Coordinates of C-alpha atoms (C1' of nucleotides) in Angstrom, one line a residue:
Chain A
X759 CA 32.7 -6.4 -9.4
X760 CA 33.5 -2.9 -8.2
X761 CA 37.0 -1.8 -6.3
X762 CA 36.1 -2.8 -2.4
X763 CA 39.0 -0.1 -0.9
X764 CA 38.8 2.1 1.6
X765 CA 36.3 4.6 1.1
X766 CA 35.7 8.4 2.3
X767 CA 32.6 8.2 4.2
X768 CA 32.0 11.9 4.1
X769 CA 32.1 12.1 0.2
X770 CA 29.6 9.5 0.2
X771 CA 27.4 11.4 2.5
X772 CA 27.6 14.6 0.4
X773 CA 26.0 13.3 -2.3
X774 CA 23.2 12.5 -0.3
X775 CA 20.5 14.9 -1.3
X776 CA 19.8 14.9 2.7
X777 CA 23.0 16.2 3.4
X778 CA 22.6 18.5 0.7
X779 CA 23.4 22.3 2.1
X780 CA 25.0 20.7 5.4
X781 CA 28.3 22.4 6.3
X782 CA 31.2 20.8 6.1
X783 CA 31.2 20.1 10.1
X784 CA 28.3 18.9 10.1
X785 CA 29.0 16.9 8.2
X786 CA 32.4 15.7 9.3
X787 CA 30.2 15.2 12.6
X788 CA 27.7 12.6 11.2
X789 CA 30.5 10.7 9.1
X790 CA 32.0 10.5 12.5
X791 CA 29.6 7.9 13.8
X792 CA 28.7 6.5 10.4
X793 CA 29.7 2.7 9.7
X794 CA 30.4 1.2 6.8
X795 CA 28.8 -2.2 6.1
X796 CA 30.1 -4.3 3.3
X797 CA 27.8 -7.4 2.5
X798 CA 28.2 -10.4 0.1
X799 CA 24.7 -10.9 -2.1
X800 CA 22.4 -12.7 -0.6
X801 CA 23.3 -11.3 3.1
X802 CA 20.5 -10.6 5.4
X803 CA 21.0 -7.0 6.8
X804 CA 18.2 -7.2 8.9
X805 CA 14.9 -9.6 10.2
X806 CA 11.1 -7.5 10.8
X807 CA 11.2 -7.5 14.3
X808 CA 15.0 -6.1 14.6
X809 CA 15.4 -2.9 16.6
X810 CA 16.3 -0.4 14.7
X811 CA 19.4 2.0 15.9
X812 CA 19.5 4.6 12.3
X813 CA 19.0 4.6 8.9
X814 CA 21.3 3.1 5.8
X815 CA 22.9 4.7 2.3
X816 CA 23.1 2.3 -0.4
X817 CA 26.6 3.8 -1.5
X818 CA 26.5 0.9 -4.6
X819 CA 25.0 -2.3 -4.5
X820 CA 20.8 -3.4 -4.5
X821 CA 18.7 -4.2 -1.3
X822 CA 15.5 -5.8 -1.2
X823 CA 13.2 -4.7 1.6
X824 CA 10.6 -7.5 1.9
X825 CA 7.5 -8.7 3.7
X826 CA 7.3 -12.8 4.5
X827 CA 4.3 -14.2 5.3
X828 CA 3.6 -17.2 8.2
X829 CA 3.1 -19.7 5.4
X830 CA 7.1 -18.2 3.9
X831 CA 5.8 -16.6 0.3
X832 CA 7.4 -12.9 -0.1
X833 CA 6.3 -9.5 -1.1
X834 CA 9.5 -7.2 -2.3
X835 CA 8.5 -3.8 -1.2
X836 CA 10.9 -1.6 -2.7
X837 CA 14.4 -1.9 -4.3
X838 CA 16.9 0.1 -3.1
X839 CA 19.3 1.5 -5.2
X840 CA 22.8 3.1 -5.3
X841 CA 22.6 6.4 -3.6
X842 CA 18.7 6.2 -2.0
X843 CA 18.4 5.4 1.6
X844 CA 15.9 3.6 4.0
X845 CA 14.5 3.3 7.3
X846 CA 14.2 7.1 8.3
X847 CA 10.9 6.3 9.0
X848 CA 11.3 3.5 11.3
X849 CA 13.9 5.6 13.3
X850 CA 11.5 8.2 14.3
X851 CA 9.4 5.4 15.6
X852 CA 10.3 3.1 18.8
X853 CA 9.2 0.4 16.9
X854 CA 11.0 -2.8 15.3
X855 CA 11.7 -2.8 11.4
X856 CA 8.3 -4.2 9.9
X857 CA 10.4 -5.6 6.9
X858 CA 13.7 -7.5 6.3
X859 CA 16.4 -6.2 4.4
X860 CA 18.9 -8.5 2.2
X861 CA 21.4 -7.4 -0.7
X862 CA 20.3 -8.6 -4.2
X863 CA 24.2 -7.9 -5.2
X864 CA 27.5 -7.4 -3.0
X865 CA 26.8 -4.0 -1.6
X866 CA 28.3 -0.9 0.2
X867 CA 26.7 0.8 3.0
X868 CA 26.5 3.4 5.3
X869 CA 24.4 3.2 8.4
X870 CA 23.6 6.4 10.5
X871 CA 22.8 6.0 13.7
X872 CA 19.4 7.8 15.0
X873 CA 21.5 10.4 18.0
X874 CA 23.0 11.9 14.9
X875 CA 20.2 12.5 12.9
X876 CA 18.7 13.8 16.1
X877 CA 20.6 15.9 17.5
X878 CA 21.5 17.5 13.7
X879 CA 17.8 18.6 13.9
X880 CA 18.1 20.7 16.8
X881 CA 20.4 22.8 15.3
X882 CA 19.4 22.9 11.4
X883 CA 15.7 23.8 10.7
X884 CA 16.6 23.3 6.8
X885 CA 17.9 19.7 7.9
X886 CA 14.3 19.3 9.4
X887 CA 12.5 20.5 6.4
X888 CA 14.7 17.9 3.9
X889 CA 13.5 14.9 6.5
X890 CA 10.1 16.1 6.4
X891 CA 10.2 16.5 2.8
X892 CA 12.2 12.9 2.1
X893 CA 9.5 11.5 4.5
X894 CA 6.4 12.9 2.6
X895 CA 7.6 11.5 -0.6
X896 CA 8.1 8.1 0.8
X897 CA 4.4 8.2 1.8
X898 CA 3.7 9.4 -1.5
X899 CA 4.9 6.9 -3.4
X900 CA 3.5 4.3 -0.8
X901 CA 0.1 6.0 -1.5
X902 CA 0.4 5.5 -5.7
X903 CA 1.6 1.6 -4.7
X904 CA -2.1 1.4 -3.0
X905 CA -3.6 2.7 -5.6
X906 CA -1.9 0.5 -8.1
X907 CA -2.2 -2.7 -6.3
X908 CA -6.0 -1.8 -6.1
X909 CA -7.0 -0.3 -8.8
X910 CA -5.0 -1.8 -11.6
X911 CA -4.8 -5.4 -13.6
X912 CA -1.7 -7.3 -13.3
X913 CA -0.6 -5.7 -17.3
X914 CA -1.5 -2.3 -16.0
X915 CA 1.2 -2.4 -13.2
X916 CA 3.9 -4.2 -15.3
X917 CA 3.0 -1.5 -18.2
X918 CA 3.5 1.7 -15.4
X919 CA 6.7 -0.3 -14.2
X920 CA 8.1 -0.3 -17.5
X921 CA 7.2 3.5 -18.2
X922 CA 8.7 4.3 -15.0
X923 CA 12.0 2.5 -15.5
X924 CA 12.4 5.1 -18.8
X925 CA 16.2 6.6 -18.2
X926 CA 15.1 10.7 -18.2
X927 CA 17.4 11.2 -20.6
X928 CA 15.0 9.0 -23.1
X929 CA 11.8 10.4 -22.1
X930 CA 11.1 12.5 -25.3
X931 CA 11.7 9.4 -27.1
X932 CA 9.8 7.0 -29.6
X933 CA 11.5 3.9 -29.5
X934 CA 13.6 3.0 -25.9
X935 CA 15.3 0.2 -24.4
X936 CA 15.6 -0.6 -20.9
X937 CA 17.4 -2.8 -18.6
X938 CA 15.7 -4.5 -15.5
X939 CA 17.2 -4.0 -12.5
X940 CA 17.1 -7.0 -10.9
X941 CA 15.6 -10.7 -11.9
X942 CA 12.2 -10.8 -13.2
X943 CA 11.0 -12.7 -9.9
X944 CA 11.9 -9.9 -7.9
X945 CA 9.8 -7.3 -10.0
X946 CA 6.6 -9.3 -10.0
X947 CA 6.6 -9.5 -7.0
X948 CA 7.2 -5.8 -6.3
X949 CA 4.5 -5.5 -8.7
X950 CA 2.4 -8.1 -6.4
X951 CA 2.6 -10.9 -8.9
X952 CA 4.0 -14.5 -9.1
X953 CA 7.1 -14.7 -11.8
X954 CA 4.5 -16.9 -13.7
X955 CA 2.1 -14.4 -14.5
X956 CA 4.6 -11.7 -14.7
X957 CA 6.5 -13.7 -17.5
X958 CA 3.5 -14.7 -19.4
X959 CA 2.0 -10.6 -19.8
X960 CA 5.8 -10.1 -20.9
X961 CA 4.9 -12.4 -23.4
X962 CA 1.7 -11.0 -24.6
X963 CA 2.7 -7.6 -24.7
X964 CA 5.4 -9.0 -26.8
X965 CA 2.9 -10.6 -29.1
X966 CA 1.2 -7.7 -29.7
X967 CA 4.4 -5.7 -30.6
X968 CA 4.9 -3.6 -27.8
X969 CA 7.6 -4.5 -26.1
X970 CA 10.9 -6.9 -27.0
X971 CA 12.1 -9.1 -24.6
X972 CA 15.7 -10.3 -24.9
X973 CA 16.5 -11.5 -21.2
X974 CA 16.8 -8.4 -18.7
X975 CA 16.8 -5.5 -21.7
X976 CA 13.2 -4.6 -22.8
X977 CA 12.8 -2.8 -26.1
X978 CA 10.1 -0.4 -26.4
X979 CA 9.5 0.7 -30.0
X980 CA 6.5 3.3 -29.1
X981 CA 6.2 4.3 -26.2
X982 CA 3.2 6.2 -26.9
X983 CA 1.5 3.0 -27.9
X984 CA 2.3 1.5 -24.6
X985 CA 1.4 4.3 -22.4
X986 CA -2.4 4.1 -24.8
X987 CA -2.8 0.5 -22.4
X988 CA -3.2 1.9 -19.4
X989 CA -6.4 3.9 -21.2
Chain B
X1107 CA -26.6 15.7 14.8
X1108 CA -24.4 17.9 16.5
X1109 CA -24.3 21.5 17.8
X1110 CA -23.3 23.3 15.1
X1111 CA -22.6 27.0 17.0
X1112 CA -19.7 29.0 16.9
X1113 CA -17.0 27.6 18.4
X1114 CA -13.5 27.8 19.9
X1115 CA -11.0 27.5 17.2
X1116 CA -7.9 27.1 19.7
X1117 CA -9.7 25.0 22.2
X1118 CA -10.0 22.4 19.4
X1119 CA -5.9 22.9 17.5
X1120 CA -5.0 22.1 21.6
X1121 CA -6.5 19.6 21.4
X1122 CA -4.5 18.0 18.4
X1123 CA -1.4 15.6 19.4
X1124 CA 0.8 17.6 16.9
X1125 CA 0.0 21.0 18.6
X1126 CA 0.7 19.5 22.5
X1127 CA 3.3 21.7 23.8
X1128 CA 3.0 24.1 22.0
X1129 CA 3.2 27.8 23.7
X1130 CA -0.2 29.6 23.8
X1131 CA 1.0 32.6 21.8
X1132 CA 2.0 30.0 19.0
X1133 CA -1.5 28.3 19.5
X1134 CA -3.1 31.7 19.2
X1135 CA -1.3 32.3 15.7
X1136 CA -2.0 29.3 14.0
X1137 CA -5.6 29.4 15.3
X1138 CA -5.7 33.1 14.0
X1139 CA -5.4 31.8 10.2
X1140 CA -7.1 28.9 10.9
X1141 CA -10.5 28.5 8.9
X1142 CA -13.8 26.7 9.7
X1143 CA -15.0 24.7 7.3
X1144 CA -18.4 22.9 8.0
X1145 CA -19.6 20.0 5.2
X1146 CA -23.0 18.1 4.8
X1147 CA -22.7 14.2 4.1
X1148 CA -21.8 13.5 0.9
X1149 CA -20.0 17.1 0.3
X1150 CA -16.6 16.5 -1.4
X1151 CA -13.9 18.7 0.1
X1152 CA -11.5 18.3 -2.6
X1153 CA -10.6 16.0 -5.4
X1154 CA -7.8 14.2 -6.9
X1155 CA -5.6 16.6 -8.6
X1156 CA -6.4 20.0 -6.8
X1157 CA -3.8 21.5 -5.5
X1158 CA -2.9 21.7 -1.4
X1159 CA -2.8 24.8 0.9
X1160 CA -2.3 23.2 4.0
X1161 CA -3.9 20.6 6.2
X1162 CA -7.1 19.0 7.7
X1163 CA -8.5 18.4 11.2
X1164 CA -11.3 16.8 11.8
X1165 CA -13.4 18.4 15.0
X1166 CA -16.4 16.0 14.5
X1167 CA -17.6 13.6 11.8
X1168 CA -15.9 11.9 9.1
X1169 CA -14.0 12.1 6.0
X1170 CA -13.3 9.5 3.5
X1171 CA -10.2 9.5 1.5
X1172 CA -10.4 7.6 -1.9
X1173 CA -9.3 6.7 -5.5
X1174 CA -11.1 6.6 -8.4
X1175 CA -10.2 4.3 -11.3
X1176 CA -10.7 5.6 -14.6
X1177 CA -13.4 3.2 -14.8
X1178 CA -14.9 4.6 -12.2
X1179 CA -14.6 1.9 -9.3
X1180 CA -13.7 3.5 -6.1
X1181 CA -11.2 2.4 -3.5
X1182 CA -11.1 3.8 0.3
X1183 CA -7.8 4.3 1.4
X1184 CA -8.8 5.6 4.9
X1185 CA -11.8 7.1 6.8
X1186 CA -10.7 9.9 9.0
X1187 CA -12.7 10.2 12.2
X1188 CA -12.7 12.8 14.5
X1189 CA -9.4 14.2 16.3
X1190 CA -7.7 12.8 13.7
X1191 CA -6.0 15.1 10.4
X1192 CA -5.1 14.6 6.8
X1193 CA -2.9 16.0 4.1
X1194 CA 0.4 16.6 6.1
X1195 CA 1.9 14.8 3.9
X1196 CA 1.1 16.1 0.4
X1197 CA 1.4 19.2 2.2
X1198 CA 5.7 18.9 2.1
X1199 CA 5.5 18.4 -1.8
X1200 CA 4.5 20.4 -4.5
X1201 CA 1.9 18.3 -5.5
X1202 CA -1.5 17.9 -6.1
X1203 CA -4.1 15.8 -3.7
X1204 CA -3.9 11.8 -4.9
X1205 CA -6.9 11.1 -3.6
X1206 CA -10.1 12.8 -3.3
X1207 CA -11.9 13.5 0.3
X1208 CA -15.9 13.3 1.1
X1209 CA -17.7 14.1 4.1
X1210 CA -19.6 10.6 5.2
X1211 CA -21.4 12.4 7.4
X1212 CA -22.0 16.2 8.4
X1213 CA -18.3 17.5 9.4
X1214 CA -16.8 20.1 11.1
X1215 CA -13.3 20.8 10.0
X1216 CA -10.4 23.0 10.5
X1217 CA -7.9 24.0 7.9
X1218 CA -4.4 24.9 8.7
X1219 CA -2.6 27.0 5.8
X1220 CA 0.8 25.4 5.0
X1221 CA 2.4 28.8 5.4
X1222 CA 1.3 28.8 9.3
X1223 CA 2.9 25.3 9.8
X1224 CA 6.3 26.1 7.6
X1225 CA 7.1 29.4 9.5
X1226 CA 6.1 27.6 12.9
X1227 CA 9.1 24.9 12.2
X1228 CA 11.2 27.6 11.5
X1229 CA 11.2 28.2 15.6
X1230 CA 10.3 25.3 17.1
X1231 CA 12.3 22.1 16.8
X1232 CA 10.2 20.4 19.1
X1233 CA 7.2 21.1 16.4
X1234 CA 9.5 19.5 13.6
X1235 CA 10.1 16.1 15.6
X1236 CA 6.1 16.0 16.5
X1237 CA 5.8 16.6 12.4
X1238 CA 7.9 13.7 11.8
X1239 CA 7.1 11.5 14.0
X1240 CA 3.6 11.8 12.6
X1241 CA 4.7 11.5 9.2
X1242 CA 6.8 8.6 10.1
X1243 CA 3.6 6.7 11.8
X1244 CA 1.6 7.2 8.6
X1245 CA 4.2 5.7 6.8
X1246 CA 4.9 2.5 9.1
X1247 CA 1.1 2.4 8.7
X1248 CA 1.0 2.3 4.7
X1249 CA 3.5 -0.4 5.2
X1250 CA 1.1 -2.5 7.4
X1251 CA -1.9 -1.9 4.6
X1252 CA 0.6 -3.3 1.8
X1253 CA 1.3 -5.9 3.7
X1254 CA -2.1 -7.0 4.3
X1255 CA -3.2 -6.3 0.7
X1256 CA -0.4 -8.7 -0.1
X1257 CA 0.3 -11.5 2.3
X1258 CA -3.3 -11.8 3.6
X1259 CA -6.6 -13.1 2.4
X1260 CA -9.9 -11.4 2.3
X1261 CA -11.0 -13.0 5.4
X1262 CA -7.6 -12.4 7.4
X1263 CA -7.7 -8.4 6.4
X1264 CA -11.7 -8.6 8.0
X1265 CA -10.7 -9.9 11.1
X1266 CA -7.2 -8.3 11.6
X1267 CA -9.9 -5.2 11.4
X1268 CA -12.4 -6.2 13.6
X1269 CA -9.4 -7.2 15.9
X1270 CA -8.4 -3.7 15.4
X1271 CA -11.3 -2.1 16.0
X1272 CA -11.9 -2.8 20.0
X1273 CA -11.4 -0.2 22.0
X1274 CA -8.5 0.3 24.2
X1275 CA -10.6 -0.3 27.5
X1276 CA -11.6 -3.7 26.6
X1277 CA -8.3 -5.1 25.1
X1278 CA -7.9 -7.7 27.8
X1279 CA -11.7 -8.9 27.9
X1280 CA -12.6 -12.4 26.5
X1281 CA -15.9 -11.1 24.7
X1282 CA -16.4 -8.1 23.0
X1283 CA -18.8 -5.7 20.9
X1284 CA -17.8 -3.2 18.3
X1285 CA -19.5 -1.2 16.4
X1286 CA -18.7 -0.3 12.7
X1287 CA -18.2 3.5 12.6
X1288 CA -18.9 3.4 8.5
X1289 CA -21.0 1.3 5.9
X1290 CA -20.4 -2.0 5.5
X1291 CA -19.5 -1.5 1.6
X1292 CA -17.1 1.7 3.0
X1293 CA -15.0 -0.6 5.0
X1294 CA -15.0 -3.2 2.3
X1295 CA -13.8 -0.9 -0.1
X1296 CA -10.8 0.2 2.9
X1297 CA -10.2 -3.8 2.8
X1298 CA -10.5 -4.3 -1.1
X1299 CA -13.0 -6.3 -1.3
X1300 CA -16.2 -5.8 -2.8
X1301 CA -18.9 -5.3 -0.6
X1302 CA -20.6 -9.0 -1.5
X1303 CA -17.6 -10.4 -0.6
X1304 CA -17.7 -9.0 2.5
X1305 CA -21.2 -9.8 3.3
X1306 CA -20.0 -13.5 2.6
X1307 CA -17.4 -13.5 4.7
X1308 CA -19.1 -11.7 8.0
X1309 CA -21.6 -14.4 7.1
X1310 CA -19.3 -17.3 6.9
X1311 CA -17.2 -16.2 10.4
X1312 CA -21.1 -16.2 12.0
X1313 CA -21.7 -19.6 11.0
X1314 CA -18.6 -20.7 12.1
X1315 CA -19.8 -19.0 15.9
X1316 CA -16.6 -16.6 15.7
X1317 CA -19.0 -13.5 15.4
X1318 CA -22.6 -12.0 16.2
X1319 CA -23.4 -9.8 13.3
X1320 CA -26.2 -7.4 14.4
X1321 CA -26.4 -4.7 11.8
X1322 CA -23.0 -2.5 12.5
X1323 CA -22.9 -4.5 16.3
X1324 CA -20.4 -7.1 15.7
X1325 CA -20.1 -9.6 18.7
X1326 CA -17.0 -11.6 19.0
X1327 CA -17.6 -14.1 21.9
X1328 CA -14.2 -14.9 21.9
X1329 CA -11.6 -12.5 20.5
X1330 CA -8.5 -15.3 21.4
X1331 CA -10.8 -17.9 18.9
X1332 CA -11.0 -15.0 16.0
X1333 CA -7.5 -14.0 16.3
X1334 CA -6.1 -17.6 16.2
X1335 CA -7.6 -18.1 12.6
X1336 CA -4.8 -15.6 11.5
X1337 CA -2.6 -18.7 11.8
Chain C
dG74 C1' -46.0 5.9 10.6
dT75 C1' -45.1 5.8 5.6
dG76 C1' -42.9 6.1 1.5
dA77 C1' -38.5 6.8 -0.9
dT78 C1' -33.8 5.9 -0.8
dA79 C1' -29.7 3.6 0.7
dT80 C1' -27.6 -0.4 2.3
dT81 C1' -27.0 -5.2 2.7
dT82 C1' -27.7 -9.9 1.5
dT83 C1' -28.2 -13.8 -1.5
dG84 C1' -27.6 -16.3 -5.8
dA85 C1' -25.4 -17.6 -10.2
dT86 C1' -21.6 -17.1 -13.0
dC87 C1' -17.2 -15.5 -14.6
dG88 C1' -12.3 -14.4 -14.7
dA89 C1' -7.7 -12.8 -13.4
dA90 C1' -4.2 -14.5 -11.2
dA91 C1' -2.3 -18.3 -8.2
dT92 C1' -0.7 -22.8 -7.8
dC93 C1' 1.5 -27.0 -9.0
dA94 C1' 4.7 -29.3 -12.1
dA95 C1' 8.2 -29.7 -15.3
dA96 C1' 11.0 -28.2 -19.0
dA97 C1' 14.1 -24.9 -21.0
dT98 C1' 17.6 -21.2 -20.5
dA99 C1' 20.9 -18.4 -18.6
dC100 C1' 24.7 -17.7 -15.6
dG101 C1' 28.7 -17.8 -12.4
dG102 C1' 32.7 -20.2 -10.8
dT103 C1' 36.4 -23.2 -11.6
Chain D
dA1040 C1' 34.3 -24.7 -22.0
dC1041 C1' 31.7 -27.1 -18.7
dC1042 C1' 29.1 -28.2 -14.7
dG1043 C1' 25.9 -27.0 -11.2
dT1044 C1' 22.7 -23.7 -9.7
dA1045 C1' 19.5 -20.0 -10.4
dT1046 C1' 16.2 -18.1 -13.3
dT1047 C1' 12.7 -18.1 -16.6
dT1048 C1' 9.2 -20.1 -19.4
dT1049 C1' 5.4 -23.1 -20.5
dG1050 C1' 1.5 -26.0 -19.5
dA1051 C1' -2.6 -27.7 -16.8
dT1052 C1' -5.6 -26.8 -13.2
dT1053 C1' -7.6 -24.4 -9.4
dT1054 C1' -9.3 -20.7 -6.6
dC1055 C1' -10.4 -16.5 -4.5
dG1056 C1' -12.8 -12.9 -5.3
dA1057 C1' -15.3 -10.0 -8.9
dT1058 C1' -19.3 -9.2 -11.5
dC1059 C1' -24.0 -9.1 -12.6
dA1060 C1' -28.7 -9.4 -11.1
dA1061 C1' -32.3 -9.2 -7.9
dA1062 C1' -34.4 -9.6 -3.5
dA1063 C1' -34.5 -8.2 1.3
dT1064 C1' -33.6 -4.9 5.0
dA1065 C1' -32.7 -0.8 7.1
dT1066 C1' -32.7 4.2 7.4
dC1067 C1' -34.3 8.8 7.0
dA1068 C1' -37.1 12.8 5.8
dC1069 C1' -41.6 14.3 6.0

DNA sequence: GTGATATTTTGATCGAAATCAAAATACGGT
DNA sequence: ACCGTATTTTGATTTCGATCAAAATATCAC
């Protein structure tokens, strides 16, 4: 568990790569109306269909944004981490979060409200350009989703997932180990599988040598060899 | 077909949501490096991987965006009709085009160089909220196709579309007629499903008196009875 | 109109992943 | 260390949708 004192919100909000470049009173000016929000894993932050008054900062801590159908199964869209944020795009839209939102761990965060945000883009053009920039990578990587839930077996995802997790300190490397996350449940069904299935490739890509599985750390002794299964 | 004379290229960026408001002197230099760029069905306009100088309106026709697996099968991610643009998005990073674009029929398009659009949010905040806002709808949009590929079946994605597809004028009317702007196997593919499985399917709502397939006529008698078998 | 091509439908079969069920492990709190 | 809960694994079965193959329609250029 982490220390849970009193925090300095504008620290936080300088290592934003949003705020990046801000001055320091502009700064000072958003962390004004910025609120911190402390909540226990397992908390709901927010329902689809909630109104949506700014975006959040994962300052530490996981959130799950998720889908749930009529008949209750879940889709995990995305995991946030410590230091990304989420639900820019929302704000510029008068519409009601299409996902919920619930911490995976006890988390820290900040939630700016949208008249900030607004009124900081009439004043900074460069502010403007970050947003359009953090917005266009968001689509991005929502576009390569779509492609990999069409496109690509059940292995193929898990296989990508596992490439991607690669710390870039390690990515010259032959042999790597990585730690998941979060549970395996939660992964598969980011990747849009059940835990079953998810477990059982684990296993066969263990059986063929190219991964080790010992509970949340993943050993990868070629990562060459892996990467040769996507084809 | 269409008449394919010179024509106004300001008339036609005025008529674009993103350019409304816009000052005529700002229309007149966007227009000024604005190119025309005409396309026969079945012309690619560019592929995965080429690199992006700017963005796409379509004047008339239609433009289908696309993956290609390495195995060659081939998934729609949108068809782009006309009034409507592309490519914002990839525009803001400095990356190459994810998917590849064809022409589905003869086109007439208008291509705006990124360096137009970057110096024009230099001045005008106004033009950077429009920007995001548009950004921000594509994304909320994505969000809605993962969802569906998810959470839905085959048949639920088909009628959520044909739902989608009546026009704004006959919203409130009990019975209804739309007509499929693309190929069948096209909006199968933009549905992931195979176009036999969507042949079933159209077949199997007829049968069951929810539709009137007529070639690209589809007749729902009663849109309340369709929409209720989304549970 | 007519032929050639593209699209759509139908049929038969297959397969990846889901579902249902239960056992086995891991883990957090006291 | 131990108990209760959460997570993960394993097994048996089912199913939705894909694939392969071929016939039937529709569409377009001439």
């Amino acid at each position: 568990m982490r220390d849970h004192g009193p925090i300095n919100i504008q620290t936080h909000l300088n290592r934003i790569a949003l705020f990046n470049g801000l001055g320091p009173e502009h700064i000072a000016t958003i962390a004004k109306v910025t609120r911190e929000i402390r909540c226990k894993k397992g908390d709901m932050l927010f329902y689809r269909g909630d109104p949506c008054s700014g975006f959040h900062i994962v300052v530490y801590g996981q959130i799950k944004l998720s889908f749930t159908s009529p008949q209750g199964t879940e889709k995990v869209v995305e995991v946030i981490e410590q230091g990304h944020s989420f639900g820019e795009a929302i704000m510029f839209l008068d519409k009601p979060y299409v996902v919920s939102a619930q911490a995976l761990s006890d988390c820290l965060l900040l939630h700016v409200p949208k008249a900030v945000i607004f009124a900081e883009l009439e004043q900074d053009h460069e502010f403007g350009r970050k947003m359009l920039g953090g917005l266009a990578m968001r689509t991005h990587q929502l576009m390569l989703d779509v492609e990999g839930y069409s496109l690509l077996s059940g292995k193929q995802r898990i296989i990508g997932y596992l490439l991607h997790e690669i710390p870039e300190a390690d990515q010259d490397k032959t042999r790597v180990v990585i730690e998941l996350p979060v549970t395996k449940g939660v992964i598969a069904s980011r990747l849009n599988l059940t835990q079953e299935h998810f477990s059982r490739i684990l296993h066969e890509l263990s059986d063929l040598g190219l991964i080790e599985v010992d509970g949340k750390r993943i050993g990868i002794p070629n990562v060459a060899r892996l990467q040769a299964q996507l084809q």
